[in-house]
Amino acid sequence: CASSSVSIPPPRCLLGPLEAPLRYMFGPGPSNVPPRILAAGGRPIIGHMHEEMFEIMDDIKQGIQYAFQTQNNMTIAASGSGHTAMECALFNCVEPGEPVLVAINGIWGERVAEIARRIGADVKTLVKTPGGYFTNEEIEQALAKHKPVLFFLTHGESSAGLVHPMDGIGDLCRKHNCLFLVDSVASLGGASLFMDKQNIDILYTGSQKALNGPPGTAPVSFNDRVHVVNYPVVSKSELLGCWGGYHHTGPVSGFFALRESLAILAEMGLENSWKLHKEVAEYLHEGLEGLGLKLFVQDKNLRLPCVTTIAIPVGYNWREITQYVMKHHRMEITGGLGPSVGMVLRVGLMGYNCSKTNADKVLVALGDALKHCHKSKV
Ligand code: PMP
């Protein structure tokens, strides 16, 4: 028998079938992907530089312009997750040594502050505990004090379940000659946002939440002010390379799927989508209160319709609840993330998943978990 030239054998695990069970993805993301989007992602590959692909990328650009409510030409889908778009935004707007102001009221501001520090920026923070928000007065005072080149704010704070008020902040940033960068990964399509009208200079999102795409593509848009305020030329030409010359091999299947996600949003209409998310969230909230649970964000107007945070019920271990629901209901709901770990349970009903029927499924599963999970005598 011929001796093998390879010393590392094929892994046994790969000789068995792929196990990817059907689950109710009712956590903060990714969400379930509807058959139409799955089918689009499963179409045969074409080249990333083929004529049809440029057309698809242009459809995507127009879809993002609609979803963001912007006319910005520099509107693309980055190859990667929400973090990729976050990094792309920071690397293109911030130079080492420049002051950057980051609003932190959950994990996403923390992440942005960390990336900006690694770029070498002089990072200043405005901090609230999860569930808190920033008044325009607080923001303006900090802008005046720190004179940042960029201010970052999370629109939908998925770790806290908070949707941040947006009006007037972009104007303050203009007044103080600073760029306004907004994270809408967990809010796009579920809560109203108007990039151009609200003077947001850079906006990004992800494919896997209310857009119901598979994870891995991230819409991002820059307006013309980004050129004005210290725009690094190399990065800019790299970005522009996406249109003209060769840049990189984009995730073709992911772009097929994203095109379909954006098509579904265009067919439904943004306003209908916002309305649906609000209605279903309110229905879910009533049901949760009916189970004796308390919502983490007190002010109804500040509750993020896409991701609901529930205060962990007294006496329960949150891990037992999420594990119970997964085991007995095949349903993902999660605990907190970053600073909200141990504070909340999180339920997300986004896009395709956003229905009263699914809210009822969550209520049944949580009601069952409350009955069966161990309750300590604290
Ligand atoms: N920002 C927010 C508000 C998010 O909810 C998430 C994902 N949970 C991210 C950024 C990061 O996105 P990704 O996990 O796709 O990198």
mmCIF file of C-alpha atoms and ligand atoms in Angstrom:
data_model
loop_
_atom_site.group_PDB
_atom_site.id
_atom_site.type_symbol
_atom_site.label_atom_id
_atom_site.label_comp_id
_atom_site.label_asym_id
_atom_site.label_seq_id
_atom_site.Cartn_x
_atom_site.Cartn_y
_atom_site.Cartn_z
ATOM 1 C CA CYS A 1 0.000 0.000 0.000
ATOM 2 C CA ALA A 2 1.231 3.491 -0.920
ATOM 3 C CA SER A 3 2.301 5.526 2.067
ATOM 4 C CA SER A 4 0.602 8.895 2.362
ATOM 5 C CA SER A 5 2.571 12.099 1.886
ATOM 6 C CA VAL A 6 0.350 13.994 4.294
ATOM 7 C CA SER A 7 1.010 13.646 8.007
ATOM 8 C CA ILE A 8 -2.218 15.304 9.125
ATOM 9 C CA PRO A 9 -5.241 13.123 8.277
ATOM 10 C CA PRO A 10 -8.573 14.529 7.067
ATOM 11 C CA PRO A 11 -10.544 15.568 10.165
ATOM 12 C CA ARG A 12 -13.144 12.971 11.115
ATOM 13 C CA CYS A 13 -15.703 15.682 11.908
ATOM 14 C CA LEU A 14 -15.704 16.808 8.280
ATOM 15 C CA LEU A 15 -16.571 13.328 7.085
ATOM 16 C CA GLY A 16 -19.975 13.657 8.747
ATOM 17 C CA PRO A 17 -22.845 15.877 7.523
ATOM 18 C CA LEU A 18 -23.242 19.588 8.259
ATOM 19 C CA GLU A 19 -25.494 20.137 11.262
ATOM 20 C CA ALA A 20 -27.328 23.465 11.115
ATOM 21 C CA PRO A 21 -30.707 22.991 12.775
ATOM 22 C CA LEU A 22 -33.776 25.126 12.199
ATOM 23 C CA ARG A 23 -34.166 27.617 15.023
ATOM 24 C CA TYR A 24 -36.320 30.576 15.891
ATOM 25 C CA MET A 25 -33.743 33.354 15.785
ATOM 26 C CA PHE A 26 -35.478 35.705 18.214
ATOM 27 C CA GLY A 27 -32.371 37.174 19.822
ATOM 28 C CA PRO A 28 -30.594 40.418 18.889
ATOM 29 C CA GLY A 29 -29.369 38.946 15.586
ATOM 30 C CA PRO A 30 -28.786 37.279 13.268
ATOM 31 C CA SER A 31 -32.469 36.907 12.399
ATOM 32 C CA ASN A 32 -34.051 34.135 10.370
ATOM 33 C CA VAL A 33 -33.431 34.553 6.653
ATOM 34 C CA PRO A 34 -36.592 34.148 4.537
ATOM 35 C CA PRO A 35 -36.563 31.600 1.677
ATOM 36 C CA ARG A 36 -36.474 34.305 -1.014
ATOM 37 C CA ILE A 37 -33.227 35.738 0.362
ATOM 38 C CA LEU A 38 -31.725 32.284 0.957
ATOM 39 C CA ALA A 39 -32.557 31.388 -2.638
ATOM 40 C CA ALA A 40 -30.921 34.575 -3.943
ATOM 41 C CA GLY A 41 -27.769 33.759 -1.961
ATOM 42 C CA GLY A 42 -27.790 30.241 -3.363
ATOM 43 C CA ARG A 43 -27.697 31.310 -7.031
ATOM 44 C CA PRO A 44 -24.698 30.358 -9.122
ATOM 45 C CA ILE A 45 -21.690 32.584 -8.675
ATOM 46 C CA ILE A 46 -20.729 35.151 -11.293
ATOM 47 C CA GLY A 47 -17.520 37.152 -11.346
ATOM 48 C CA HIS A 48 -17.254 40.134 -9.050
ATOM 49 C CA MET A 49 -16.093 42.191 -12.067
ATOM 50 C CA HIS A 50 -18.808 41.030 -14.470
ATOM 51 C CA GLU A 51 -21.187 43.540 -15.986
ATOM 52 C CA GLU A 52 -24.202 41.966 -14.210
ATOM 53 C CA MET A 53 -22.408 42.186 -10.884
ATOM 54 C CA PHE A 54 -21.842 45.919 -11.336
ATOM 55 C CA GLU A 55 -25.551 46.251 -12.006
ATOM 56 C CA ILE A 56 -26.344 44.285 -8.850
ATOM 57 C CA MET A 57 -23.941 46.488 -6.875
ATOM 58 C CA ASP A 58 -25.683 49.521 -8.284
ATOM 59 C CA ASP A 59 -29.077 48.092 -7.254
ATOM 60 C CA ILE A 60 -27.600 47.586 -3.783
ATOM 61 C CA LYS A 61 -26.321 51.159 -3.732
ATOM 62 C CA GLN A 62 -29.785 52.479 -4.584
ATOM 63 C CA GLY A 63 -31.363 50.171 -2.021
ATOM 64 C CA ILE A 64 -29.027 51.464 0.686
ATOM 65 C CA GLN A 65 -29.675 55.068 -0.383
ATOM 66 C CA TYR A 66 -33.377 54.382 0.108
ATOM 67 C CA ALA A 67 -32.946 52.552 3.431
ATOM 68 C CA PHE A 68 -30.646 55.322 4.736
ATOM 69 C CA GLN A 69 -32.678 58.107 3.113
ATOM 70 C CA THR A 70 -29.603 59.616 1.511
ATOM 71 C CA GLN A 71 -28.426 60.787 -1.872
ATOM 72 C CA ASN A 72 -24.763 60.221 -1.036
ATOM 73 C CA ASN A 73 -22.792 58.889 -3.954
ATOM 74 C CA MET A 74 -20.296 57.173 -1.647
ATOM 75 C CA THR A 75 -22.767 54.491 -0.590
ATOM 76 C CA ILE A 76 -21.505 50.919 -0.650
ATOM 77 C CA ALA A 77 -21.846 47.522 0.953
ATOM 78 C CA ALA A 78 -18.627 46.631 2.753
ATOM 79 C CA SER A 79 -17.508 42.994 2.654
ATOM 80 C CA GLY A 80 -17.783 41.981 6.259
ATOM 81 C CA SER A 81 -19.930 42.317 9.353
ATOM 82 C CA GLY A 82 -21.096 45.494 11.089
ATOM 83 C CA HIS A 83 -17.670 45.824 12.700
ATOM 84 C CA THR A 84 -16.111 46.103 9.245
ATOM 85 C CA ALA A 85 -18.259 49.109 8.450
ATOM 86 C CA MET A 86 -17.495 50.558 11.888
ATOM 87 C CA GLU A 87 -13.758 50.254 11.213
ATOM 88 C CA CYS A 88 -14.118 51.485 7.635
ATOM 89 C CA ALA A 89 -15.859 54.617 8.916
ATOM 90 C CA LEU A 90 -13.272 55.341 11.591
ATOM 91 C CA PHE A 91 -10.226 54.647 9.410
ATOM 92 C CA ASN A 92 -11.516 57.010 6.751
ATOM 93 C CA CYS A 93 -12.358 59.885 9.051
ATOM 94 C CA VAL A 94 -9.814 59.900 11.857
ATOM 95 C CA GLU A 95 -6.053 60.527 11.867
ATOM 96 C CA PRO A 96 -3.697 59.636 14.720
ATOM 97 C CA GLY A 97 -3.704 62.301 17.398
ATOM 98 C CA GLU A 98 -7.069 63.775 16.442
ATOM 99 C CA PRO A 99 -9.714 64.179 19.129
ATOM 100 C CA VAL A 100 -12.752 61.928 18.765
ATOM 101 C CA LEU A 101 -15.825 62.002 20.995
ATOM 102 C CA VAL A 102 -17.650 58.710 21.590
ATOM 103 C CA ALA A 103 -21.025 58.372 23.310
ATOM 104 C CA ILE A 104 -21.047 55.160 25.336
ATOM 105 C CA ASN A 105 -24.334 53.790 26.674
ATOM 106 C CA GLY A 106 -23.723 50.128 25.938
ATOM 107 C CA ILE A 107 -21.144 47.960 24.216
ATOM 108 C CA TRP A 108 -21.096 49.630 20.778
ATOM 109 C CA GLY A 109 -19.660 52.931 21.965
ATOM 110 C CA GLU A 110 -17.070 50.922 23.894
ATOM 111 C CA ARG A 111 -16.073 49.126 20.707
ATOM 112 C CA VAL A 112 -15.813 52.319 18.698
ATOM 113 C CA ALA A 113 -13.693 53.946 21.414
ATOM 114 C CA GLU A 114 -11.376 50.937 21.369
ATOM 115 C CA ILE A 115 -10.953 50.966 17.584
ATOM 116 C CA ALA A 116 -10.398 54.747 17.565
ATOM 117 C CA ARG A 117 -7.726 54.365 20.268
ATOM 118 C CA ARG A 118 -5.960 51.752 18.182
ATOM 119 C CA ILE A 119 -5.958 54.175 15.259
ATOM 120 C CA GLY A 120 -4.159 56.512 17.633
ATOM 121 C CA ALA A 121 -6.987 59.002 18.075
ATOM 122 C CA ASP A 122 -7.283 61.071 21.224
ATOM 123 C CA VAL A 123 -10.517 59.472 22.442
ATOM 124 C CA LYS A 124 -12.878 61.370 24.751
ATOM 125 C CA THR A 125 -16.015 59.675 26.018
ATOM 126 C CA LEU A 126 -19.474 60.624 27.180
ATOM 127 C CA VAL A 127 -20.700 57.751 29.330
ATOM 128 C CA LYS A 128 -24.082 56.539 30.647
ATOM 129 C CA THR A 129 -25.008 53.198 32.101
ATOM 130 C CA PRO A 130 -26.950 50.905 29.727
ATOM 131 C CA GLY A 131 -30.449 52.265 29.206
ATOM 132 C CA GLY A 132 -29.277 55.867 29.544
ATOM 133 C CA TYR A 133 -29.288 58.455 26.754
ATOM 134 C CA PHE A 134 -27.653 61.816 26.090
ATOM 135 C CA THR A 135 -29.475 65.122 25.937
ATOM 136 C CA ASN A 136 -28.573 67.553 23.167
ATOM 137 C CA GLU A 137 -27.278 69.934 25.868
ATOM 138 C CA GLU A 138 -24.887 67.288 27.185
ATOM 139 C CA ILE A 139 -23.704 66.531 23.665
ATOM 140 C CA GLU A 140 -23.189 70.197 22.806
ATOM 141 C CA GLN A 141 -21.219 70.846 26.006
ATOM 142 C CA ALA A 142 -18.909 67.934 25.213
ATOM 143 C CA LEU A 143 -18.488 69.074 21.592
ATOM 144 C CA ALA A 144 -17.560 72.567 22.776
ATOM 145 C CA LYS A 145 -15.153 71.226 25.382
ATOM 146 C CA HIS A 146 -13.312 68.567 23.362
ATOM 147 C CA LYS A 147 -13.555 70.031 19.836
ATOM 148 C CA PRO A 148 -13.561 66.538 18.271
ATOM 149 C CA VAL A 149 -13.195 65.884 14.533
ATOM 150 C CA LEU A 150 -15.847 63.183 14.868
ATOM 151 C CA PHE A 151 -18.732 62.368 17.222
ATOM 152 C CA PHE A 152 -20.045 58.793 17.412
ATOM 153 C CA LEU A 153 -23.518 57.773 18.554
ATOM 154 C CA THR A 154 -25.397 54.451 18.397
ATOM 155 C CA HIS A 155 -28.935 54.835 17.068
ATOM 156 C CA GLY A 156 -30.195 51.418 18.192
ATOM 157 C CA GLU A 157 -28.219 50.270 21.232
ATOM 158 C CA SER A 158 -28.885 46.558 21.022
ATOM 159 C CA SER A 159 -27.064 45.726 24.260
ATOM 160 C CA ALA A 160 -29.419 48.043 26.167
ATOM 161 C CA GLY A 161 -32.546 47.976 23.984
ATOM 162 C CA LEU A 162 -32.529 51.745 23.579
ATOM 163 C CA VAL A 163 -33.290 53.816 20.493
ATOM 164 C CA HIS A 164 -31.515 57.143 20.785
ATOM 165 C CA PRO A 165 -33.319 60.379 19.833
ATOM 166 C CA MET A 166 -31.601 61.804 16.748
ATOM 167 C CA ASP A 167 -33.081 65.222 16.112
ATOM 168 C CA GLY A 168 -30.770 68.221 16.304
ATOM 169 C CA ILE A 169 -27.559 66.270 16.962
ATOM 170 C CA GLY A 170 -26.335 66.478 13.375
ATOM 171 C CA ASP A 171 -26.903 70.252 13.474
ATOM 172 C CA LEU A 172 -24.829 70.529 16.630
ATOM 173 C CA CYS A 173 -22.011 68.587 14.970
ATOM 174 C CA ARG A 174 -22.080 70.997 11.991
ATOM 175 C CA LYS A 175 -22.066 73.987 14.315
ATOM 176 C CA HIS A 176 -18.961 72.587 16.038
ATOM 177 C CA ASN A 177 -17.309 71.560 12.752
ATOM 178 C CA CYS A 178 -17.284 67.874 13.535
ATOM 179 C CA LEU A 179 -18.366 64.782 11.613
ATOM 180 C CA PHE A 180 -21.372 62.828 12.890
ATOM 181 C CA LEU A 181 -20.971 59.017 12.728
ATOM 182 C CA VAL A 182 -23.986 56.842 13.535
ATOM 183 C CA ASP A 183 -24.343 53.081 14.059
ATOM 184 C CA SER A 184 -27.690 51.767 12.811
ATOM 185 C CA VAL A 185 -26.823 48.046 12.779
ATOM 186 C CA ALA A 186 -29.684 47.177 15.137
ATOM 187 C CA SER A 187 -32.182 49.847 14.128
ATOM 188 C CA LEU A 188 -32.202 50.146 10.327
ATOM 189 C CA GLY A 189 -35.623 49.280 8.974
ATOM 190 C CA GLY A 190 -37.078 49.048 12.480
ATOM 191 C CA ALA A 191 -36.902 52.641 13.705
ATOM 192 C CA SER A 192 -37.045 55.835 11.673
ATOM 193 C CA LEU A 193 -33.763 57.365 10.576
ATOM 194 C CA PHE A 194 -33.068 60.000 7.918
ATOM 195 C CA MET A 195 -29.393 60.281 7.040
ATOM 196 C CA ASP A 196 -29.577 63.443 4.929
ATOM 197 C CA LYS A 197 -32.330 65.262 6.847
ATOM 198 C CA GLN A 198 -30.690 64.520 10.193
ATOM 199 C CA ASN A 199 -27.270 65.644 8.971
ATOM 200 C CA ILE A 200 -25.585 62.319 9.608
ATOM 201 C CA ASP A 201 -22.217 62.353 7.829
ATOM 202 C CA ILE A 202 -21.385 58.648 8.030
ATOM 203 C CA LEU A 203 -23.930 55.894 8.632
ATOM 204 C CA TYR A 204 -23.500 52.136 8.662
ATOM 205 C CA THR A 205 -25.564 49.035 9.325
ATOM 206 C CA GLY A 206 -25.405 45.251 8.995
ATOM 207 C CA SER A 207 -27.203 42.754 6.789
ATOM 208 C CA GLN A 208 -28.369 40.323 9.451
ATOM 209 C CA LYS A 209 -30.947 42.126 11.590
ATOM 210 C CA ALA A 210 -34.097 43.807 10.219
ATOM 211 C CA LEU A 211 -32.739 43.335 6.684
ATOM 212 C CA ASN A 212 -32.851 39.543 7.251
ATOM 213 C CA GLY A 213 -29.811 38.850 5.141
ATOM 214 C CA PRO A 214 -27.122 36.356 6.050
ATOM 215 C CA PRO A 215 -24.375 37.993 8.157
ATOM 216 C CA GLY A 216 -21.367 39.270 6.245
ATOM 217 C CA THR A 217 -22.205 42.420 4.281
ATOM 218 C CA ALA A 218 -22.430 45.887 5.773
ATOM 219 C CA PRO A 219 -23.982 48.938 4.118
ATOM 220 C CA VAL A 220 -22.095 52.183 4.768
ATOM 221 C CA SER A 221 -22.498 55.684 3.383
ATOM 222 C CA PHE A 222 -20.330 58.822 3.532
ATOM 223 C CA ASN A 223 -21.404 62.312 2.558
ATOM 224 C CA ASP A 224 -19.237 64.962 0.950
ATOM 225 C CA ARG A 225 -18.198 66.510 4.270
ATOM 226 C CA VAL A 226 -15.965 63.522 4.851
ATOM 227 C CA HIS A 227 -13.664 64.841 2.121
ATOM 228 C CA VAL A 228 -13.520 68.234 3.766
ATOM 229 C CA VAL A 229 -12.442 67.178 7.231
ATOM 230 C CA ASN A 230 -9.047 65.567 6.944
ATOM 231 C CA TYR A 231 -9.801 62.642 4.692
ATOM 232 C CA PRO A 232 -6.821 60.280 4.277
ATOM 233 C CA VAL A 233 -6.184 60.147 0.544
ATOM 234 C CA VAL A 234 -4.984 56.568 0.418
ATOM 235 C CA SER A 235 -8.077 55.179 2.075
ATOM 236 C CA LYS A 236 -10.282 57.326 -0.073
ATOM 237 C CA SER A 237 -8.778 56.051 -3.297
ATOM 238 C CA GLU A 238 -9.072 52.516 -1.972
ATOM 239 C CA LEU A 239 -12.729 53.078 -1.335
ATOM 240 C CA LEU A 240 -13.218 54.684 -4.728
ATOM 241 C CA GLY A 241 -11.489 51.674 -6.209
ATOM 242 C CA CYS A 242 -14.679 49.751 -5.494
ATOM 243 C CA TRP A 243 -16.305 51.542 -8.375
ATOM 244 C CA GLY A 244 -13.630 51.778 -11.009
ATOM 245 C CA GLY A 245 -10.539 49.645 -10.731
ATOM 246 C CA TYR A 246 -9.935 46.396 -8.944
ATOM 247 C CA HIS A 247 -10.415 46.455 -5.187
ATOM 248 C CA HIS A 248 -11.071 43.012 -3.764
ATOM 249 C CA THR A 249 -13.185 39.946 -4.421
ATOM 250 C CA GLY A 250 -16.503 40.841 -2.834
ATOM 251 C CA PRO A 251 -18.759 38.226 -1.245
ATOM 252 C CA VAL A 252 -20.823 37.606 -4.382
ATOM 253 C CA SER A 253 -23.422 35.350 -2.721
ATOM 254 C CA GLY A 254 -23.740 37.787 0.166
ATOM 255 C CA PHE A 255 -24.370 40.613 -2.308
ATOM 256 C CA PHE A 256 -27.038 38.584 -4.134
ATOM 257 C CA ALA A 257 -28.753 38.076 -0.785
ATOM 258 C CA LEU A 258 -28.349 41.715 0.254
ATOM 259 C CA ARG A 259 -29.881 42.883 -3.012
ATOM 260 C CA GLU A 260 -32.925 40.734 -2.231
ATOM 261 C CA SER A 261 -33.106 42.018 1.374
ATOM 262 C CA LEU A 262 -33.129 45.587 0.115
ATOM 263 C CA ALA A 263 -35.689 44.682 -2.566
ATOM 264 C CA ILE A 264 -38.052 43.337 0.108
ATOM 265 C CA LEU A 265 -37.642 46.548 2.122
ATOM 266 C CA ALA A 266 -38.289 48.634 -1.007
ATOM 267 C CA GLU A 267 -41.444 46.632 -1.768
ATOM 268 C CA MET A 268 -42.734 46.942 1.784
ATOM 269 C CA GLY A 269 -41.774 50.595 2.209
ATOM 270 C CA LEU A 270 -39.710 52.011 5.039
ATOM 271 C CA GLU A 271 -42.622 53.663 6.800
ATOM 272 C CA ASN A 272 -44.633 50.424 6.806
ATOM 273 C CA SER A 273 -41.621 48.601 8.181
ATOM 274 C CA TRP A 274 -41.137 51.132 11.000
ATOM 275 C CA LYS A 275 -44.850 50.942 11.825
ATOM 276 C CA LEU A 276 -44.855 47.138 11.898
ATOM 277 C CA HIS A 277 -41.837 46.977 14.213
ATOM 278 C CA LYS A 278 -43.421 49.465 16.593
ATOM 279 C CA GLU A 279 -46.763 47.651 16.672
ATOM 280 C CA VAL A 280 -45.239 44.219 17.223
ATOM 281 C CA ALA A 281 -42.840 45.544 19.864
ATOM 282 C CA GLU A 282 -45.701 47.156 21.773
ATOM 283 C CA TYR A 283 -47.705 43.936 21.559
ATOM 284 C CA LEU A 284 -44.717 41.978 22.856
ATOM 285 C CA HIS A 285 -44.145 44.486 25.665
ATOM 286 C CA GLU A 286 -47.745 44.194 26.854
ATOM 287 C CA GLY A 287 -47.475 40.423 26.819
ATOM 288 C CA LEU A 288 -44.213 40.469 28.762
ATOM 289 C CA GLU A 289 -45.756 42.721 31.397
ATOM 290 C CA GLY A 290 -48.665 40.298 31.477
ATOM 291 C CA LEU A 291 -46.193 37.587 32.477
ATOM 292 C CA GLY A 292 -45.085 39.793 35.360
ATOM 293 C CA LEU A 293 -41.819 40.773 33.658
ATOM 294 C CA LYS A 294 -40.394 44.286 33.769
ATOM 295 C CA LEU A 295 -39.042 46.057 30.722
ATOM 296 C CA PHE A 296 -35.525 47.401 31.160
ATOM 297 C CA VAL A 297 -36.063 50.729 29.367
ATOM 298 C CA GLN A 298 -38.710 52.663 31.299
ATOM 299 C CA ASP A 299 -39.543 55.379 28.791
ATOM 300 C CA LYS A 300 -41.716 53.843 26.056
ATOM 301 C CA ASN A 301 -40.408 56.289 23.453
ATOM 302 C CA LEU A 302 -36.835 55.155 24.048
ATOM 303 C CA ARG A 303 -37.511 51.432 23.586
ATOM 304 C CA LEU A 304 -35.793 50.038 20.504
ATOM 305 C CA PRO A 305 -38.547 48.263 18.531
ATOM 306 C CA CYS A 306 -36.069 45.736 17.079
ATOM 307 C CA VAL A 307 -34.510 44.490 20.311
ATOM 308 C CA THR A 308 -36.481 44.397 23.548
ATOM 309 C CA THR A 309 -34.605 44.280 26.832
ATOM 310 C CA ILE A 310 -36.253 42.655 29.838
ATOM 311 C CA ALA A 311 -34.934 43.178 33.367
ATOM 312 C CA ILE A 312 -33.829 39.771 34.647
ATOM 313 C CA PRO A 313 -36.655 38.628 36.932
ATOM 314 C CA VAL A 314 -35.653 38.538 40.589
ATOM 315 C CA GLY A 315 -34.484 35.133 41.767
ATOM 316 C CA TYR A 316 -33.806 33.725 38.297
ATOM 317 C CA ASN A 317 -30.530 32.939 36.615
ATOM 318 C CA TRP A 318 -30.681 34.432 33.088
ATOM 319 C CA ARG A 319 -28.540 31.637 31.639
ATOM 320 C CA GLU A 320 -31.009 29.012 32.807
ATOM 321 C CA ILE A 321 -33.823 30.888 31.084
ATOM 322 C CA THR A 322 -32.037 31.249 27.739
ATOM 323 C CA GLN A 323 -30.870 27.627 27.869
ATOM 324 C CA TYR A 324 -34.367 26.388 28.715
ATOM 325 C CA VAL A 325 -35.922 28.291 25.846
ATOM 326 C CA MET A 326 -33.295 26.977 23.429
ATOM 327 C CA LYS A 327 -33.681 23.390 24.598
ATOM 328 C CA HIS A 328 -37.464 23.199 24.827
ATOM 329 C CA HIS A 329 -38.582 25.740 22.227
ATOM 330 C CA ARG A 330 -35.661 25.760 19.750
ATOM 331 C CA MET A 331 -35.609 29.492 20.236
ATOM 332 C CA GLU A 332 -32.728 31.885 20.648
ATOM 333 C CA ILE A 333 -33.205 34.710 23.087
ATOM 334 C CA THR A 334 -30.085 36.022 24.792
ATOM 335 C CA GLY A 335 -28.710 37.651 27.892
ATOM 336 C CA GLY A 336 -27.022 41.039 27.844
ATOM 337 C CA LEU A 337 -23.796 41.986 26.108
ATOM 338 C CA GLY A 338 -20.805 43.898 27.500
ATOM 339 C CA PRO A 339 -21.990 46.239 30.243
ATOM 340 C CA SER A 340 -25.549 44.843 30.160
ATOM 341 C CA VAL A 341 -24.541 41.235 30.982
ATOM 342 C CA GLY A 342 -26.440 40.148 34.069
ATOM 343 C CA MET A 343 -28.898 43.038 33.692
ATOM 344 C CA VAL A 344 -31.158 41.967 30.841
ATOM 345 C CA LEU A 345 -32.651 39.293 28.644
ATOM 346 C CA ARG A 346 -32.908 40.305 24.989
ATOM 347 C CA VAL A 347 -35.591 39.438 22.461
ATOM 348 C CA GLY A 348 -35.364 40.556 18.836
ATOM 349 C CA LEU A 349 -38.223 40.324 16.343
ATOM 350 C CA MET A 350 -36.846 41.902 13.212
ATOM 351 C CA GLY A 351 -37.984 42.127 9.601
ATOM 352 C CA TYR A 352 -39.271 38.732 8.487
ATOM 353 C CA ASN A 353 -39.469 37.649 12.139
ATOM 354 C CA CYS A 354 -41.498 40.691 13.148
ATOM 355 C CA SER A 355 -45.057 39.413 13.667
ATOM 356 C CA LYS A 356 -47.561 39.037 16.492
ATOM 357 C CA THR A 357 -47.515 35.279 15.891
ATOM 358 C CA ASN A 358 -43.805 35.223 16.677
ATOM 359 C CA ALA A 359 -44.329 37.530 19.668
ATOM 360 C CA ASP A 360 -46.849 34.947 20.943
ATOM 361 C CA LYS A 361 -44.249 32.199 20.487
ATOM 362 C CA VAL A 362 -41.790 34.201 22.600
ATOM 363 C CA LEU A 363 -44.425 34.758 25.301
ATOM 364 C CA VAL A 364 -45.283 31.052 25.450
ATOM 365 C CA ALA A 365 -41.612 30.087 25.655
ATOM 366 C CA LEU A 366 -40.786 32.651 28.336
ATOM 367 C CA GLY A 367 -43.899 31.815 30.341
ATOM 368 C CA ASP A 368 -42.862 28.169 30.241
ATOM 369 C CA ALA A 369 -39.297 29.046 31.278
ATOM 370 C CA LEU A 370 -40.523 31.101 34.229
ATOM 371 C CA LYS A 371 -42.532 28.090 35.441
ATOM 372 C CA HIS A 372 -39.767 25.555 35.039
ATOM 373 C CA CYS A 373 -36.516 27.364 35.753
ATOM 374 C CA HIS A 374 -35.105 27.225 39.212
ATOM 375 C CA LYS A 375 -36.123 30.169 41.385
ATOM 376 C CA SER A 376 -33.784 30.941 44.269
ATOM 377 C CA LYS A 377 -35.135 32.299 47.541
ATOM 378 C CA VAL A 378 -33.469 35.706 47.348
HETATM 379 N N1 PMP B 1 -23.628 47.737 16.328
HETATM 380 C C1 PMP B 1 -24.771 47.262 16.830
HETATM 381 C C2 PMP B 1 -25.785 48.219 17.361
HETATM 382 C C3 PMP B 1 -25.022 45.880 16.849
HETATM 383 O O1 PMP B 1 -26.166 45.417 17.367
HETATM 384 C C4 PMP B 1 -24.053 45.008 16.315
HETATM 385 C C5 PMP B 1 -24.261 43.500 16.268
HETATM 386 N N2 PMP B 1 -24.876 42.935 17.348
HETATM 387 C C6 PMP B 1 -22.867 45.561 15.810
HETATM 388 C C7 PMP B 1 -22.694 46.922 15.814
HETATM 389 C C8 PMP B 1 -21.776 44.701 15.265
HETATM 390 O O2 PMP B 1 -22.165 44.076 14.108
HETATM 391 P P1 PMP B 1 -21.503 42.671 13.660
HETATM 392 O O3 PMP B 1 -21.766 41.701 14.761
HETATM 393 O O4 PMP B 1 -22.228 42.374 12.392
HETATM 394 O O5 PMP B 1 -20.054 42.944 13.452
#
